[in-house]
Amino acid sequence: MCGIIGYTGSENDVLEVLMSGLSNLEYRGYDSAGVAIADDSLSVEKREGEVSALEGALPDGGIDGLAGIGHTRWSTHGPPSDRNAHPHTDCTGQVAVVHNGIIENYQTLRTRLEDEGHTFASDTDTEVVPHLIEDELADGASSEQAFRHAISRIEGSYAVAAVFGDSDTIYAARHESPLVLGLSDDGHYLGSDVPAFLEYTDQVIYLEDGQFARISPDEIVITDSEGTVVEMPVDTVAWDPEDAGKSGYDHYMLKEINEQPLALRQCLRERVSELERTITVEELADLERRGPVQFVACGTSYHAALYGARLLREQGIPAQCFLASEYDARSIPITDETLVVGVTQSGETADTMSALRGANRTGATTLALTNVVGSSAARECDYVMYIRAGPEIGVAATKTFASQQAALAMLSGVLSDDHSPNLIRRLRRLPDQLQQVLDESSARKIASRYVDADAYFFIGRGYNAPVALEGALKMKEITYKHAEGFAAGELKHGPLALVTEETPVFALISGPNAAKTLGNVKEVEARGAPVIAVTDQPDLVEQYATHVLEVPDAGRRLTPILANVQLQLLSYWVANELGRSIDKPRNLAKSVTVE
């Protein structure tokens, strides 16, 4: 949640860097936005709404400065408003702070500070931090000492950055919330995610939990909680800055749907070889599975994990899937032979990180399946497998879901030692087949026909069941319309009562369960509901379906990946016709870093 950007340097305009970073980070939160820039004094501007609202409120001449921080907010404490927007300042107006996370003891701290005479201007938990810093400064501490002492008094999760009037230095700290630093000859940057400053530098340092950073135009100094200087590796980000742009598309989501063939090729590259008849994931070369596998994930990643667990069970490997927010390593049978796989696009999802940390404490082996190099999950797990989808800016996950599914298919091959030529051949063909779906889809026409529906139902069996859940989630996320996904056999155990002539049912029909799912289609048809079949067997279903969205036959395990693309397009075009904010759906953020 929330996006942080910071810059200090002499070569670039500070305000320009901050505003560019806020625009790049708006997928992390768009309830409000603000900047604080230090020069001879501190200038703060912030507004409720999207970054464009802040742009309209800036002084005509801009704001000159030596260093600055910015923030785009996804609300937790206090509703969206000008007063609750970050940055927050102290009583003197000489300290400004931005924060991502939740300060659990803020009410105790706020009460104490108010009793001591501090005046608060917002409803947020963040505002205690500048006032704590103010107290330390009043007692004679230096700016860095005051920042460190203030951070030591807060409890919870946080990524915090602060600037002081008449200073070109930014101070930052993190605990269970991401912060990444950028290095260049033009100055130094910080952000909650690499896209914040990717257009300026690809050289980064990932700050670890408990670490502090002092960022000036000339250097970055990282220290631990005791103040000891820590040498951190500098990584090079492989993403091209253009990857984070729209490339002429109306929305990031549509761009990312169309990037899926490329994302799959990147995911499969040098891992799947038809010539050598092998599936090889170099990062997992010394991983030995000895016991059962447990998946933990949230949202779209949870649907991918359901798919992955089924893949493993079919190979004879005991596998379960848990919602990360419900996972409790203390009450679930887990040993040092258990492999716990965290599926998380960002590698920062708070619930998934909590589950993985709990698993680590039990002695289980942990594996992160993630998209972001250097993320918390990648650093803290015993093993990591990257899905290589490239930056995904749209809040509704698309290309990362397809890449997760492909990566999980490879992982199942690695863990089960299944290198069947059939699986390898089908994986290699998958990007081209996905491109075929994009080229031939009639989803836009069907979406227009059902844009005014009362609700949408999605059904599927076997490997299609998680995709049905994902199809419903996409429809809910970006159209704000009611949608539900079911394992097809469950339709008649209650949900069928909701089916009417105004509730289209999207049926995923492929694989060995096609005939059974067709039986459910007939039940729906008998109630007068329109049926849209997504299938690789059009001849089987066309006499029962109102419409057919065809996909190529990729085998029972991989065809659902193609079917999901049709559902993504359906949701996109319904939302587009309704005029929804597709890339920034209300109340949602891309990376959920608070529990």
PDB file of C-alpha atoms in Angstrom, residues 251-261 263-264 299-301 303-304 345 371 387 389-406 434 438 467 470-471 473-475 477-478 560-573 582-583 590:
ATOM      1  CA  HIS A 251      -4.783   1.322 -20.095  1.00  0.00           C
ATOM      2  CA  TYR A 252      -1.906  -0.535 -18.496  1.00  0.00           C
ATOM      3  CA  MET A 253      -4.214  -3.512 -18.036  1.00  0.00           C
ATOM      4  CA  LEU A 254      -4.842  -3.903 -21.767  1.00  0.00           C
ATOM      5  CA  LYS A 255      -1.129  -3.486 -22.465  1.00  0.00           C
ATOM      6  CA  GLU A 256      -0.277  -6.136 -19.911  1.00  0.00           C
ATOM      7  CA  ILE A 257      -2.901  -8.554 -21.216  1.00  0.00           C
ATOM      8  CA  ASN A 258      -1.275  -8.217 -24.630  1.00  0.00           C
ATOM      9  CA  GLU A 259       2.214  -8.644 -23.160  1.00  0.00           C
ATOM     10  CA  GLN A 260       1.423 -12.148 -21.946  1.00  0.00           C
ATOM     11  CA  PRO A 261       3.029 -14.032 -24.859  1.00  0.00           C
ATOM     12  CA  ALA A 263       5.942 -12.675 -20.422  1.00  0.00           C
ATOM     13  CA  LEU A 264       5.539 -16.431 -20.939  1.00  0.00           C
ATOM     14  CA  GLY A 299      -5.937 -12.852  -4.133  1.00  0.00           C
ATOM     15  CA  THR A 300      -4.917 -13.686  -7.690  1.00  0.00           C
ATOM     16  CA  SER A 301      -1.778 -15.416  -6.429  1.00  0.00           C
ATOM     17  CA  HIS A 303      -5.839 -18.776  -7.428  1.00  0.00           C
ATOM     18  CA  ALA A 304      -2.490 -19.560  -9.063  1.00  0.00           C
ATOM     19  CA  GLN A 345       3.784 -11.153  -7.390  1.00  0.00           C
ATOM     20  CA  ASN A 371       8.214 -11.434  -9.905  1.00  0.00           C
ATOM     21  CA  ILE A 387       8.344 -15.628 -12.884  1.00  0.00           C
ATOM     22  CA  ALA A 389       6.886 -11.237 -16.149  1.00  0.00           C
ATOM     23  CA  GLY A 390       8.407  -7.740 -16.129  1.00  0.00           C
ATOM     24  CA  PRO A 391       6.814  -4.738 -14.385  1.00  0.00           C
ATOM     25  CA  GLU A 392       3.057  -4.910 -13.959  1.00  0.00           C
ATOM     26  CA  ILE A 393       1.475  -1.532 -13.241  1.00  0.00           C
ATOM     27  CA  GLY A 394      -2.252  -2.265 -13.519  1.00  0.00           C
ATOM     28  CA  VAL A 395      -3.735  -3.099 -10.126  1.00  0.00           C
ATOM     29  CA  ALA A 396      -5.625  -6.091 -11.558  1.00  0.00           C
ATOM     30  CA  ALA A 397      -3.022  -8.808 -12.151  1.00  0.00           C
ATOM     31  CA  THR A 398      -2.973 -10.263 -15.661  1.00  0.00           C
ATOM     32  CA  LYS A 399       0.395 -11.230 -17.108  1.00  0.00           C
ATOM     33  CA  THR A 400       1.723 -12.155 -13.683  1.00  0.00           C
ATOM     34  CA  PHE A 401      -1.103 -14.690 -13.214  1.00  0.00           C
ATOM     35  CA  ALA A 402      -0.287 -16.410 -16.511  1.00  0.00           C
ATOM     36  CA  SER A 403       3.417 -16.386 -15.648  1.00  0.00           C
ATOM     37  CA  GLN A 404       2.715 -17.798 -12.183  1.00  0.00           C
ATOM     38  CA  GLN A 405       0.735 -20.641 -13.749  1.00  0.00           C
ATOM     39  CA  ALA A 406       3.524 -21.415 -16.223  1.00  0.00           C
ATOM     40  CA  LEU A 434      -1.818 -17.311 -26.212  1.00  0.00           C
ATOM     41  CA  LEU A 438      -5.454 -12.409 -28.367  1.00  0.00           C
ATOM     42  CA  VAL A 467      -9.457 -19.906 -13.287  1.00  0.00           C
ATOM     43  CA  GLU A 470      -9.879 -15.639 -10.996  1.00  0.00           C
ATOM     44  CA  GLY A 471     -12.320 -14.672 -13.753  1.00  0.00           C
ATOM     45  CA  LEU A 473     -12.244 -11.667  -9.204  1.00  0.00           C
ATOM     46  CA  LYS A 474     -11.195  -9.730 -12.308  1.00  0.00           C
ATOM     47  CA  MET A 475     -14.809  -8.849 -13.075  1.00  0.00           C
ATOM     48  CA  GLU A 477     -12.108  -5.676  -9.315  1.00  0.00           C
ATOM     49  CA  ILE A 478     -12.455  -3.501 -12.372  1.00  0.00           C
ATOM     50  CA  PRO A 560      -6.922 -23.125 -18.526  1.00  0.00           C
ATOM     51  CA  ILE A 561      -4.078 -20.587 -18.898  1.00  0.00           C
ATOM     52  CA  LEU A 562      -5.436 -19.740 -22.345  1.00  0.00           C
ATOM     53  CA  ALA A 563      -9.052 -19.720 -21.152  1.00  0.00           C
ATOM     54  CA  ASN A 564      -8.147 -17.157 -18.511  1.00  0.00           C
ATOM     55  CA  VAL A 565      -7.054 -14.696 -21.208  1.00  0.00           C
ATOM     56  CA  GLN A 566     -10.581 -14.688 -22.631  1.00  0.00           C
ATOM     57  CA  LEU A 567     -11.946 -13.879 -19.166  1.00  0.00           C
ATOM     58  CA  GLN A 568      -9.438 -11.064 -18.702  1.00  0.00           C
ATOM     59  CA  LEU A 569     -10.549  -9.533 -21.989  1.00  0.00           C
ATOM     60  CA  LEU A 570     -14.228  -9.893 -21.066  1.00  0.00           C
ATOM     61  CA  SER A 571     -13.710  -8.064 -17.785  1.00  0.00           C
ATOM     62  CA  TYR A 572     -11.609  -5.376 -19.408  1.00  0.00           C
ATOM     63  CA  TRP A 573     -14.140  -4.589 -22.114  1.00  0.00           C
ATOM     64  CA  ILE A 582      -9.520   0.251 -14.929  1.00  0.00           C
ATOM     65  CA  ASP A 583      -5.890   0.674 -13.867  1.00  0.00           C
ATOM     66  CA  LYS A 590      -1.342  -3.167  -6.264  1.00  0.00           C
TER      67      LYS A 590
END
